[in-house]
PDB file of C-alpha atoms and ligand atoms in Angstrom:
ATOM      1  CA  UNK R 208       0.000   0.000   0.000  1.00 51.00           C
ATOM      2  CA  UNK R 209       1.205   3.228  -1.155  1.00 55.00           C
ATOM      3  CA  UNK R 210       2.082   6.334   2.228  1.00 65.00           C
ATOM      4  CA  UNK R 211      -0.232   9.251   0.916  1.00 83.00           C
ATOM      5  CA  UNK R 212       1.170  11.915   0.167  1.00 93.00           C
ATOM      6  CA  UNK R 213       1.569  15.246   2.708  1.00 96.00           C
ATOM      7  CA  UNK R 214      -1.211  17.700   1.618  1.00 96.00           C
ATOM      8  CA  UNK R 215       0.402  21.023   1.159  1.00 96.00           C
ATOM      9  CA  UNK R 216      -0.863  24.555   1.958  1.00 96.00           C
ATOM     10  CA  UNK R 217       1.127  27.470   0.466  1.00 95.00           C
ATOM     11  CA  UNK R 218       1.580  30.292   2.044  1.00 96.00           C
ATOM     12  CA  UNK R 219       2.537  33.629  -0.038  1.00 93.00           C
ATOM     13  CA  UNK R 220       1.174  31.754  -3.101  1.00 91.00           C
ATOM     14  CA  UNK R 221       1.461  34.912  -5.120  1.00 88.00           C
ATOM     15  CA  UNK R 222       5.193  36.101  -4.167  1.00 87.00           C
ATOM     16  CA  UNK R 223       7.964  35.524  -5.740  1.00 86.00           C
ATOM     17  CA  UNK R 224       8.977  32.505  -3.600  1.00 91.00           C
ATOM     18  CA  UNK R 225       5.277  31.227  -3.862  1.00 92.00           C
ATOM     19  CA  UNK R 226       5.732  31.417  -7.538  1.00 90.00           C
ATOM     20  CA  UNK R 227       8.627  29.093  -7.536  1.00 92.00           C
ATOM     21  CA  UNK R 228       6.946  26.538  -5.346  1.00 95.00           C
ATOM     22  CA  UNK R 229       3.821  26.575  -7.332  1.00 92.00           C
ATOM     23  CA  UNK R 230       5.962  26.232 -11.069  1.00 91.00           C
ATOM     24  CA  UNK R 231       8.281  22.964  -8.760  1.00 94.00           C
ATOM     25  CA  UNK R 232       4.967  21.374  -7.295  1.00 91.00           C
ATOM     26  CA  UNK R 233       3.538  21.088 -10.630  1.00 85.00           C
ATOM     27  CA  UNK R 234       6.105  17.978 -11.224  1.00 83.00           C
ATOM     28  CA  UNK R 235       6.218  16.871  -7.635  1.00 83.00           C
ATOM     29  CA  UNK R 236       4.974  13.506  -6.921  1.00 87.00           C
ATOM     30  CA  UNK R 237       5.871  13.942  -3.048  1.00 93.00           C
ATOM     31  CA  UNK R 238       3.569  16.672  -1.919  1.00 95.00           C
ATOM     32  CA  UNK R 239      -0.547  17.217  -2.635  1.00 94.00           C
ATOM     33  CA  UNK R 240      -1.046  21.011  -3.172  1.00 93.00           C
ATOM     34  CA  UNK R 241      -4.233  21.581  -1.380  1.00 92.00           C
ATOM     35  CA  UNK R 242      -4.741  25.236  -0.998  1.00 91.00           C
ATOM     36  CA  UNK R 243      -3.004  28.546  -1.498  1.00 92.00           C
ATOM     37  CA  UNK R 244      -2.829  31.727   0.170  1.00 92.00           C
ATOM     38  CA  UNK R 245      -2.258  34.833  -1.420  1.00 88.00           C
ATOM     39  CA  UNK R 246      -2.519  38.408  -1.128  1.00 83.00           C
ATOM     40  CA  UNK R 247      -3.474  38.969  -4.662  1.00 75.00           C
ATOM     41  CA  UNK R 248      -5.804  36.820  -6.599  1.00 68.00           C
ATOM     42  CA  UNK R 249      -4.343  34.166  -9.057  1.00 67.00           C
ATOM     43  CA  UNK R 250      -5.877  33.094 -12.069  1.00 66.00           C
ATOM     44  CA  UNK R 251      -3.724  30.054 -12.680  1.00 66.00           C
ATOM     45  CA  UNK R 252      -4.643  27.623  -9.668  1.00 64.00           C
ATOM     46  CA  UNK R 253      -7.325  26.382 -11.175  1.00 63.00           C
ATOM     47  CA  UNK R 254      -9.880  24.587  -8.547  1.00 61.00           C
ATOM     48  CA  UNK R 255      -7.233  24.823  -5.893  1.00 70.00           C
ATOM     49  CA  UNK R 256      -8.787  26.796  -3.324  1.00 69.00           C
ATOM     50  CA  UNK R 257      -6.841  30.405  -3.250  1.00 82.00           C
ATOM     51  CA  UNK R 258      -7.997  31.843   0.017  1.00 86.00           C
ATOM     52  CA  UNK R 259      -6.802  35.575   1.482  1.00 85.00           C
ATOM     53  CA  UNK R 260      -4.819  35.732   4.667  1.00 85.00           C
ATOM     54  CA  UNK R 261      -8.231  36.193   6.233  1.00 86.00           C
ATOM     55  CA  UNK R 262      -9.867  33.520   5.353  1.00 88.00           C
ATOM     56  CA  UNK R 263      -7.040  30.962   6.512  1.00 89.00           C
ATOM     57  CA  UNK R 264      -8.995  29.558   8.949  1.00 88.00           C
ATOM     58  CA  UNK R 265     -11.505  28.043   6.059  1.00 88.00           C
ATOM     59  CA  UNK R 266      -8.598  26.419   4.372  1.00 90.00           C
ATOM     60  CA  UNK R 267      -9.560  22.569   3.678  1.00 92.00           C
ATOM     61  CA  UNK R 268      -7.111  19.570   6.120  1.00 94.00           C
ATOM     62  CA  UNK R 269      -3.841  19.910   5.313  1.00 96.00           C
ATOM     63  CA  UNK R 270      -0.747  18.777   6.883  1.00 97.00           C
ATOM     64  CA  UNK R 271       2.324  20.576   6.124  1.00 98.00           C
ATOM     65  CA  UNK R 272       2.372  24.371   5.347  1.00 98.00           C
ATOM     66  CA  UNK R 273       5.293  26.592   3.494  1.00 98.00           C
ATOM     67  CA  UNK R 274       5.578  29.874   3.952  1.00 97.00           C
ATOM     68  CA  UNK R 275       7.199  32.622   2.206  1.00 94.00           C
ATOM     69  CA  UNK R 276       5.208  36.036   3.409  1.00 93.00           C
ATOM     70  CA  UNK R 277       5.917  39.014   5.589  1.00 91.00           C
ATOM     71  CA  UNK R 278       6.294  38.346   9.070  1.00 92.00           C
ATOM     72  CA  UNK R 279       3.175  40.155  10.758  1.00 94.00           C
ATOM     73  CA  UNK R 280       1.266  36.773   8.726  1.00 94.00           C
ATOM     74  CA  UNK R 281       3.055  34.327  10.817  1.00 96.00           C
ATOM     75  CA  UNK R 282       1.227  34.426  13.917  1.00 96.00           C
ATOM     76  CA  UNK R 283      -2.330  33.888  12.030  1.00 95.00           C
ATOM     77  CA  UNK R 284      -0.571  31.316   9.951  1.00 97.00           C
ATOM     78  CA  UNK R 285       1.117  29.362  12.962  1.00 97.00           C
ATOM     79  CA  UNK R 286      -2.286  29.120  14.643  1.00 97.00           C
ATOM     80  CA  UNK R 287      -3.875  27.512  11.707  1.00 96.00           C
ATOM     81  CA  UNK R 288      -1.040  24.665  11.474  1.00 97.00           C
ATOM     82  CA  UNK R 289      -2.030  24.394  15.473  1.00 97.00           C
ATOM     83  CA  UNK R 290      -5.745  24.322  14.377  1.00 96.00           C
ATOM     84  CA  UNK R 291      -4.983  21.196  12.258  1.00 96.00           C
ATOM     85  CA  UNK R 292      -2.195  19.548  13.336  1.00 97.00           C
ATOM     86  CA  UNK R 293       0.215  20.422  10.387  1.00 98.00           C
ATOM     87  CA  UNK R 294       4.016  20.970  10.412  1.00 98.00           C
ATOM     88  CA  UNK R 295       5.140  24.714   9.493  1.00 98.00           C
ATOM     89  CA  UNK R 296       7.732  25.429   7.668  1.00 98.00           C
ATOM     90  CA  UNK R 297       8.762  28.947   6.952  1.00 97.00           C
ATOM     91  CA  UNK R 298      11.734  30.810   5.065  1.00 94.00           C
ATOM     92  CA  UNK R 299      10.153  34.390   6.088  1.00 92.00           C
ATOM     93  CA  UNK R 300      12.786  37.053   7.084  1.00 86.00           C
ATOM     94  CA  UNK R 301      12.814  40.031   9.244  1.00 84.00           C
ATOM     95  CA  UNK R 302      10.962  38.189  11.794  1.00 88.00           C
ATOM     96  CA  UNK R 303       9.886  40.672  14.666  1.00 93.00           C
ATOM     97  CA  UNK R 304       8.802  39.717  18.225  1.00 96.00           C
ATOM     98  CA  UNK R 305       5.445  38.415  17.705  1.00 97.00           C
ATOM     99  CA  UNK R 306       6.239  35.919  14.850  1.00 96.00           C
ATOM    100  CA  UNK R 307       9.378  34.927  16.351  1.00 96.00           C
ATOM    101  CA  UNK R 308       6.653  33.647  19.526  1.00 98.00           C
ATOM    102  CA  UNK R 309       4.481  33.046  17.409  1.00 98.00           C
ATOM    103  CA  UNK R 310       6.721  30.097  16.067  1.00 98.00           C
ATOM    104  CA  UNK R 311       7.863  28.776  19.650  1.00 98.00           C
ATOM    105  CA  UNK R 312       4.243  28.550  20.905  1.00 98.00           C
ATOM    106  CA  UNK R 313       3.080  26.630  17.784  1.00 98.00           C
ATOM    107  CA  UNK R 314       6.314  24.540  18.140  1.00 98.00           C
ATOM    108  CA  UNK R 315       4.703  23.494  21.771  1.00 98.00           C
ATOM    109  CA  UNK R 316       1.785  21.491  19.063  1.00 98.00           C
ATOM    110  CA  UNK R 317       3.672  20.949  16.045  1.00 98.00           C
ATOM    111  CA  UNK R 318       6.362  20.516  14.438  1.00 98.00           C
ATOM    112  CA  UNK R 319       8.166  23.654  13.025  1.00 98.00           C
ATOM    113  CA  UNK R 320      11.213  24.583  10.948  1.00 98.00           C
ATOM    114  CA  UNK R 321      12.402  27.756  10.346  1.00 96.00           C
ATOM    115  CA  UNK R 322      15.446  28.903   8.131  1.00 93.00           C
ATOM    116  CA  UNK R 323      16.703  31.929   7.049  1.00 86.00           C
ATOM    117  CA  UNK R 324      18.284  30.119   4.232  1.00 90.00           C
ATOM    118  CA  UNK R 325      16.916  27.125   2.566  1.00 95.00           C
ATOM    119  CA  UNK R 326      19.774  26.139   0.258  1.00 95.00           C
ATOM    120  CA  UNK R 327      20.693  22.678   1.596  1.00 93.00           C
ATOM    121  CA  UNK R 328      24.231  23.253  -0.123  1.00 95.00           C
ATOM    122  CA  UNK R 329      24.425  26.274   2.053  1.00 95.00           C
ATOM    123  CA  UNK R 330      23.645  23.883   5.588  1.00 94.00           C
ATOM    124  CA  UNK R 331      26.230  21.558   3.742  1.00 94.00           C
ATOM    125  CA  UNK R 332      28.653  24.527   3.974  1.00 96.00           C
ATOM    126  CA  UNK R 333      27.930  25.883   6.637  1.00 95.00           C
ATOM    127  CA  UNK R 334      28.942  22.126   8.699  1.00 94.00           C
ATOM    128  CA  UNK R 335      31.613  22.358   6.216  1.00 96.00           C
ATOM    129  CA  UNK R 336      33.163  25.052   7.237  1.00 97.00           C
ATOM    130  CA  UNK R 337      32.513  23.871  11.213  1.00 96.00           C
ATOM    131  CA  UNK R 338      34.585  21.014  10.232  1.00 96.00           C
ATOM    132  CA  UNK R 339      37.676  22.372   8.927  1.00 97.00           C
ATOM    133  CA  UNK R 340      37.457  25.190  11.610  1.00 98.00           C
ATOM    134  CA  UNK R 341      37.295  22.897  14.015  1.00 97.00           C
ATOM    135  CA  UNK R 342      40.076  20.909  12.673  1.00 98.00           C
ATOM    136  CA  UNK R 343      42.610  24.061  12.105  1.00 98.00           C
ATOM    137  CA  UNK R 344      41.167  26.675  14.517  1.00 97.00           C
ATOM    138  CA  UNK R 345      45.008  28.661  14.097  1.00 97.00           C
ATOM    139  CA  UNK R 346      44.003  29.227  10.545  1.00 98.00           C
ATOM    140  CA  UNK R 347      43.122  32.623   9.629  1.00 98.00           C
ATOM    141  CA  UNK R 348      39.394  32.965   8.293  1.00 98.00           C
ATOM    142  CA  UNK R 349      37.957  34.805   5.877  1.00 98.00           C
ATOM    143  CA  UNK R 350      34.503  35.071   4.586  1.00 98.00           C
ATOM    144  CA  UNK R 351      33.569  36.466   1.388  1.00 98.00           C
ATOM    145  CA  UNK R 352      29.770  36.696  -0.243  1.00 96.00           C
ATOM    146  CA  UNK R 353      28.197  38.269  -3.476  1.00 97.00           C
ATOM    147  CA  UNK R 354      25.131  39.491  -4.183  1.00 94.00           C
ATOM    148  CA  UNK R 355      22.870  41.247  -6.571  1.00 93.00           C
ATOM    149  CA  UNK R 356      23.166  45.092  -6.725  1.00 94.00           C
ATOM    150  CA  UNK R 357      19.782  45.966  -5.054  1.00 90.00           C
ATOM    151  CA  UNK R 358      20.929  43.983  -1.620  1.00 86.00           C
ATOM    152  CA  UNK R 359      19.994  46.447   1.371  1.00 81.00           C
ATOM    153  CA  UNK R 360      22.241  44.574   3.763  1.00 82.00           C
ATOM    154  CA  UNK R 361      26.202  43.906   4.327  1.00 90.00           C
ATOM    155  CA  UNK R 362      27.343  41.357   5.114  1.00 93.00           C
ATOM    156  CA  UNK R 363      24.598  38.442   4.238  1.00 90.00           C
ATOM    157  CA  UNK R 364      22.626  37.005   6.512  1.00 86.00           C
ATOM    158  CA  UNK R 365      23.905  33.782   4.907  1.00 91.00           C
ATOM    159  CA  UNK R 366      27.731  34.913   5.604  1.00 95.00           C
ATOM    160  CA  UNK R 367      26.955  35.803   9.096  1.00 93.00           C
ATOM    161  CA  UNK R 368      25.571  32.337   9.414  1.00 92.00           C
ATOM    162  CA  UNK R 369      28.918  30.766   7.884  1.00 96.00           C
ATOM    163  CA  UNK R 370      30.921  32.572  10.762  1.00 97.00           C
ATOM    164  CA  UNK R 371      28.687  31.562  13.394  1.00 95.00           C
ATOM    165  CA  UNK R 372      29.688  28.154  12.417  1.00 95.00           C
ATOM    166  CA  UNK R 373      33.221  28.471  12.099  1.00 98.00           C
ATOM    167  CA  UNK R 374      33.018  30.390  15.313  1.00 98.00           C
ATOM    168  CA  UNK R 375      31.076  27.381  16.561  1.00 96.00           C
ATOM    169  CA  UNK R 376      33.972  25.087  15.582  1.00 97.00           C
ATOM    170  CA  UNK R 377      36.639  27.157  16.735  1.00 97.00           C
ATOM    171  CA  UNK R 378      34.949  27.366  20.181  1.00 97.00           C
ATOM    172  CA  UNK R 379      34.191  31.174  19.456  1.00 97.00           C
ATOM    173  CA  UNK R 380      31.677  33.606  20.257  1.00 97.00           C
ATOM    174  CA  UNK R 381      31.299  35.541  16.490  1.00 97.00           C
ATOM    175  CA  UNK R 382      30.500  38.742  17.458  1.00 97.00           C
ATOM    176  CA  UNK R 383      33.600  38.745  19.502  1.00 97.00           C
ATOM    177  CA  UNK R 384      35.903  37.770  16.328  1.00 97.00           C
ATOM    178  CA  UNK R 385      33.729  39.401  13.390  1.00 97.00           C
ATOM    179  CA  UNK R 386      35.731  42.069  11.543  1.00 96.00           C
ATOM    180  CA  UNK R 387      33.597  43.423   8.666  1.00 95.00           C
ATOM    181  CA  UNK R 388      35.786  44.958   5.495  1.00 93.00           C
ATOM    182  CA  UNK R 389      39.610  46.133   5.820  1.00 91.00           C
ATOM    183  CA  UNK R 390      41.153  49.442   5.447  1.00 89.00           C
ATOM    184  CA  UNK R 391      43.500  52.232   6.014  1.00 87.00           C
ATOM    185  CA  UNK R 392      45.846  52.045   8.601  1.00 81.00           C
ATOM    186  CA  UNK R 393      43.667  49.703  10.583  1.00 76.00           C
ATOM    187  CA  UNK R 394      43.818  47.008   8.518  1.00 80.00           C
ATOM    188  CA  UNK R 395      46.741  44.487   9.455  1.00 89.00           C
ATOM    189  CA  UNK R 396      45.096  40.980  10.245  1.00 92.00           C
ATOM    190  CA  UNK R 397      44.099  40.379  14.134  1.00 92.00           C
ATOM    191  CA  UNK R 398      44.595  36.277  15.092  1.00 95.00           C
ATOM    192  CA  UNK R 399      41.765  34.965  15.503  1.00 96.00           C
ATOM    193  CA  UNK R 400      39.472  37.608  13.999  1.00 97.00           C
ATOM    194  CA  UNK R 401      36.953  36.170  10.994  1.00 98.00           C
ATOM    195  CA  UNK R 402      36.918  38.393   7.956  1.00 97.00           C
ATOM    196  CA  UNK R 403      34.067  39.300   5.962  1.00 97.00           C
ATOM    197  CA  UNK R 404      33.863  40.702   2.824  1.00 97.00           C
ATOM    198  CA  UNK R 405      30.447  41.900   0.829  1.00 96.00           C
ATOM    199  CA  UNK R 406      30.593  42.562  -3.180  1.00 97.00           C
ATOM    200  CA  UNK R 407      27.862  43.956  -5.010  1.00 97.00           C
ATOM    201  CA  UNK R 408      26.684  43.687  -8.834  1.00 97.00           C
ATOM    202  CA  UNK R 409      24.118  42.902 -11.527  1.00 96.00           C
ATOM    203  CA  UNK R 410      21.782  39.900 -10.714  1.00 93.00           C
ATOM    204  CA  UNK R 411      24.011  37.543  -8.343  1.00 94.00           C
ATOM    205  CA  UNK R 412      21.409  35.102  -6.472  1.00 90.00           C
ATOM    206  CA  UNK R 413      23.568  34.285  -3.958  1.00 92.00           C
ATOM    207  CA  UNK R 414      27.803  32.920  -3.876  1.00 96.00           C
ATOM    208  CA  UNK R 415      29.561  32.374  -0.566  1.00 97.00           C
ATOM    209  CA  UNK R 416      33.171  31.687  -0.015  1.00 98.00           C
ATOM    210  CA  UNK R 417      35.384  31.101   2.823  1.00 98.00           C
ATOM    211  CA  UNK R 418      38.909  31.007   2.912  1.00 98.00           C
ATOM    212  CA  UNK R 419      41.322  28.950   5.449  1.00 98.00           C
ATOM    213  CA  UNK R 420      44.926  30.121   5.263  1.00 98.00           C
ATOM    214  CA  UNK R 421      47.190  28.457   7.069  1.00 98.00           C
ATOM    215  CA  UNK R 422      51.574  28.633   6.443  1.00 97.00           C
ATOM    216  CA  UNK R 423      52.173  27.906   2.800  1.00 98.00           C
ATOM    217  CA  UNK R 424      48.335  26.041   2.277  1.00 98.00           C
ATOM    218  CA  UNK R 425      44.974  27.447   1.674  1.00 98.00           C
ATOM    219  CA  UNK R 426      41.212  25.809   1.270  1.00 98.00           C
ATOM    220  CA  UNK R 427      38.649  27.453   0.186  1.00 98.00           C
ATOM    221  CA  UNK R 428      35.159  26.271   0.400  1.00 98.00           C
ATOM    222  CA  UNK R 429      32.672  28.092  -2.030  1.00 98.00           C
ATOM    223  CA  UNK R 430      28.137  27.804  -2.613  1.00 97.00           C
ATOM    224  CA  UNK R 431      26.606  29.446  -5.604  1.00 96.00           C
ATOM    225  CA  UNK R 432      23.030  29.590  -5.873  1.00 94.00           C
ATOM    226  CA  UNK R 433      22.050  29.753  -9.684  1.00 93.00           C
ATOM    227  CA  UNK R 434      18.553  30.882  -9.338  1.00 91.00           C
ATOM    228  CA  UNK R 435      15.908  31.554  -6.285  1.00 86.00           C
ATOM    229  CA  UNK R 436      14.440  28.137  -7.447  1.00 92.00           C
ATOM    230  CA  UNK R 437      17.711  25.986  -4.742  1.00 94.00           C
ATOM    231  CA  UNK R 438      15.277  27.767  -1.736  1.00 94.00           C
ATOM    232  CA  UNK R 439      12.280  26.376  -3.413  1.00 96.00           C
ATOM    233  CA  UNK R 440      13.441  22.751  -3.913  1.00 96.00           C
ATOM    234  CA  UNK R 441      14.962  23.345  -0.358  1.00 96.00           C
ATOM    235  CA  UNK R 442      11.579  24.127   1.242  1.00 97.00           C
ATOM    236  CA  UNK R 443       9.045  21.233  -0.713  1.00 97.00           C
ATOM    237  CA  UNK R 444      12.191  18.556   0.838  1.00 96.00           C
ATOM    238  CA  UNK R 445      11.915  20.348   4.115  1.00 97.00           C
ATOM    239  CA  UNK R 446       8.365  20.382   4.137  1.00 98.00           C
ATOM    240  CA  UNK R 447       8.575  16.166   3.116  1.00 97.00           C
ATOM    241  CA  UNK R 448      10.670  15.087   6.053  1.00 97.00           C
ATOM    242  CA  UNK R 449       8.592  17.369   8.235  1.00 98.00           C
ATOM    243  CA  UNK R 450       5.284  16.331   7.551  1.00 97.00           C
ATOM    244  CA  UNK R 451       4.122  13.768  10.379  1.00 93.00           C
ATOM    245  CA  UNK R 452       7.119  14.290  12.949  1.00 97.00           C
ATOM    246  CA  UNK R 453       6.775  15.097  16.587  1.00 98.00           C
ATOM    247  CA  UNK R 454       5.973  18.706  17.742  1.00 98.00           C
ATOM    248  CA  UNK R 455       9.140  21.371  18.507  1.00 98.00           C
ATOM    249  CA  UNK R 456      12.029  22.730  16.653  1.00 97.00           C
ATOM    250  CA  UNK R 457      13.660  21.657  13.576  1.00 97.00           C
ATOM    251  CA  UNK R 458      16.727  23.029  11.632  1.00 94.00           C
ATOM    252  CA  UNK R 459      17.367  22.993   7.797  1.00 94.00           C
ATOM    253  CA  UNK R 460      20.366  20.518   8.905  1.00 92.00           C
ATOM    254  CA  UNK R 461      18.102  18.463  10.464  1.00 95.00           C
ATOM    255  CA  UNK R 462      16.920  17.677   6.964  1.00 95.00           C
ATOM    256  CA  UNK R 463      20.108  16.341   5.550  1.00 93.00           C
ATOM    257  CA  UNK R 464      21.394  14.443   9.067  1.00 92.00           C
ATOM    258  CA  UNK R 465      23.872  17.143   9.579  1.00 88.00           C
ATOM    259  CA  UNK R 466      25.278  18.949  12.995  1.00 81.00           C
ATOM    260  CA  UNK R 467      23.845  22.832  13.519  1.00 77.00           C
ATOM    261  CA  UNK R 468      25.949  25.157  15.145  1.00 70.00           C
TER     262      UNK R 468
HETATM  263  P1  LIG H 543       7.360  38.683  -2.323  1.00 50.93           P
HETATM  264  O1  LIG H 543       7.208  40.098  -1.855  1.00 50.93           O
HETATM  265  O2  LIG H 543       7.554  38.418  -3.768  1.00 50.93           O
HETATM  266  O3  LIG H 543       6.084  37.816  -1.841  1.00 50.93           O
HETATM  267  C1  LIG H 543       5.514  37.957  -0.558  1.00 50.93           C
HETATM  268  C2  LIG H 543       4.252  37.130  -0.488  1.00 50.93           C
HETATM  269  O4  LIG H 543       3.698  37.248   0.824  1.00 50.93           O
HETATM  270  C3  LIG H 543       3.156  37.569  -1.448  1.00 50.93           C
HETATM  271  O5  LIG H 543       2.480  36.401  -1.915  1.00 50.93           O
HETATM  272  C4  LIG H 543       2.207  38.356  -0.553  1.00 50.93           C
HETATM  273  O6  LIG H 543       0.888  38.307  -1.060  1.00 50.93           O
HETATM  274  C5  LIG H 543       2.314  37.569   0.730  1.00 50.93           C
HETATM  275  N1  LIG H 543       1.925  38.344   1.907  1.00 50.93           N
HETATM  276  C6  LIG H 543       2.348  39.562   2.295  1.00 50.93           C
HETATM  277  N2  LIG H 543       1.724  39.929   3.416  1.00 50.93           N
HETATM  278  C7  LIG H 543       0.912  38.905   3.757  1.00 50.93           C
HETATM  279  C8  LIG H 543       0.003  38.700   4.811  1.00 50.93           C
HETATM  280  N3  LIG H 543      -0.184  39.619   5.767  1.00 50.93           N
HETATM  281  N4  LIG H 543      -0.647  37.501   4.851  1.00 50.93           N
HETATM  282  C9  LIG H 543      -0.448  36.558   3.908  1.00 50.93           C
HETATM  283  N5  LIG H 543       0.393  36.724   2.867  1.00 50.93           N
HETATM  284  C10 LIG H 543       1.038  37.893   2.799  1.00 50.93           C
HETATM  285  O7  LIG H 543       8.569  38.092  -1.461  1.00 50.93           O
HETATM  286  P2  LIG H 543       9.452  36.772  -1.723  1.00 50.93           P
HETATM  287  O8  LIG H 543      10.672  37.133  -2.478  1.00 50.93           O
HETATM  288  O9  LIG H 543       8.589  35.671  -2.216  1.00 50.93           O
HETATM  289  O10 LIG H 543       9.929  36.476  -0.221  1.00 50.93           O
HETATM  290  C11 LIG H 543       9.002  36.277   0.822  1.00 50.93           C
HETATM  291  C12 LIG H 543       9.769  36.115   2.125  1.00 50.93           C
HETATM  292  O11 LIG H 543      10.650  34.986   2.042  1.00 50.93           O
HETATM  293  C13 LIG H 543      10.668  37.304   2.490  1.00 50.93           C
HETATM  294  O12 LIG H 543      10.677  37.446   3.887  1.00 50.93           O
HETATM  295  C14 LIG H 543      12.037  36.862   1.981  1.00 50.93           C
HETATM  296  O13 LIG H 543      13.114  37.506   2.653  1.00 50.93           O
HETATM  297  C15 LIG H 543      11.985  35.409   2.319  1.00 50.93           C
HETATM  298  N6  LIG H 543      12.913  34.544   1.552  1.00 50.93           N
HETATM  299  C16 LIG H 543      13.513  33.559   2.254  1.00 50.93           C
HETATM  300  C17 LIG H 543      14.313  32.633   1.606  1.00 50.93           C
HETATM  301  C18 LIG H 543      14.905  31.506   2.403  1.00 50.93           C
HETATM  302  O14 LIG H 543      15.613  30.650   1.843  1.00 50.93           O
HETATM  303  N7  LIG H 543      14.594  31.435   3.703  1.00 50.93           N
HETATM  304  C19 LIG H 543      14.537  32.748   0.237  1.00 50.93           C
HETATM  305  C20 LIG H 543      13.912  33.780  -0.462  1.00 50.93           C
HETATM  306  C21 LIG H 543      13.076  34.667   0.205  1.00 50.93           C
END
């Protein structure tokens, strides 16, 4: 007998991110899509029941949610997934107080995963890069990301996550050892310190490097995202292994077996 498969509510259905999904689920043989929810109406979901933020609470049983919104629609969201049971999982940025409790409380009832990034090459890196600071913490450090030119923020919130887990390895506290950009008579290397580095240009989605120097022998470690679709495909597998587990907190690493720092 075949396991039926998780049905899926999107939320953000008409946002970028929700775009993606919707374009990925339409091959997916892993996931029902059950209902979207979008700000704006869509004309392309056919009978699949489109409902505004609202009217979440008339959505039809599901058991896993995405979301890729604004974060003053996660509380209403999270207490929906509570409603019914379903996992949450949610790539929504900028979270303030009230989503950020808004996720623990519904993490009390189900099960929840939250990611800033949901690139599972960028988990892969980031225990990379835990490793091999763990296994040459003298090495100097150095973290370098682009990104598009309309990026608001320097560094990434990707990069940042990178040094948190080579400060994790290292036995580090990052915001002791973070040292953002180099110049001027300042500049000479501190030991210890972790570099980072922020370009800006055209349409990059998304590459992250680090470097480990040590005497006479460098590694570098690199992730490129080629389009927004690797946080798409990142989300549907998260939303997969999520579907049916116990209630509380999951990580992206979770997904692929691997350590979080
Ligand atoms: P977008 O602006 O294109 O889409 C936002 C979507 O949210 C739209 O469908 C909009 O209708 C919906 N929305 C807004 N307010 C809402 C509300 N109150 N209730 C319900 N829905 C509401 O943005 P996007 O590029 O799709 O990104 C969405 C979020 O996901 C942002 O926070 C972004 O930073 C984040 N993001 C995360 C990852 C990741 O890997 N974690 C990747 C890309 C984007």
């Amino acid at each position: 007998m075949s396991t039926p498969r998780p049905r899926l509510l999107i939320h953000g259905a008409s946002g970028r991110m929700g775009r993606s999904l919707l374009s990925l689920l339409a091959e997916s043989t892993q996931l029902q899509l059950v209902a979207a929810v979008a700000n704006a109406p869509r004309a392309d979901l056919g009978a699949l029941a489109v409902l505004r933020p609202a009217q979440i609470g008339q959505a039809p049983a599901f058991d896993v949610a995405i979301d890729f919104s604004a974060p003053q629609a996660l509380p209403g969201l999270a207490e929906a997934c509570v409603a019914r049971g379903a996992a949450l999982v949610s790539g929504t940025t900028g979270l303030d107080a009230d989503a950020l409790a808004a996720l623990s409380t519904a993490a009390l009832k189900v099960p929840v995963l939250w990611a800033a990034n949901f690139s599972l090459g960028v988990a892969l890196l980031a225990a990379l890069s835990r490793m091999a600071a763990s296994a040459v913490p003298d090495w100097d450090c150095e973290i370098i990301e682009t990104h598009h030119r309309r990026k608001q923020d320097a560094p990434s919130g990707t990069a940042l996550r990178l040094g948190e887990a080579v400060a994790a390895g290292r036995g580090q506290v990052l915001a002791d050892v973070a040292r953002h950009g180099r110049a001027g008579s300042e500049a000479p290397r501190i030991e210890g310190e972790i570099g980072f580095h922020a370009m800006r240009g055209g349409d990059v989605v998304g590459d992250h490097s680090l470097l480990f120097a040590g005497e006479a022998e460098c590694i570098e470690l690199s992730h490129r995202a080629l389009s927004r679709e690797v946080f798409a495909r990142g989300a549907l597998r998260a939303a997969v292994w999520l579907s049916g587990r116990t209630p509380g907190r999951y990580h992206i690493e979770d997904v692929l077996g691997l350590p979080h720092s």
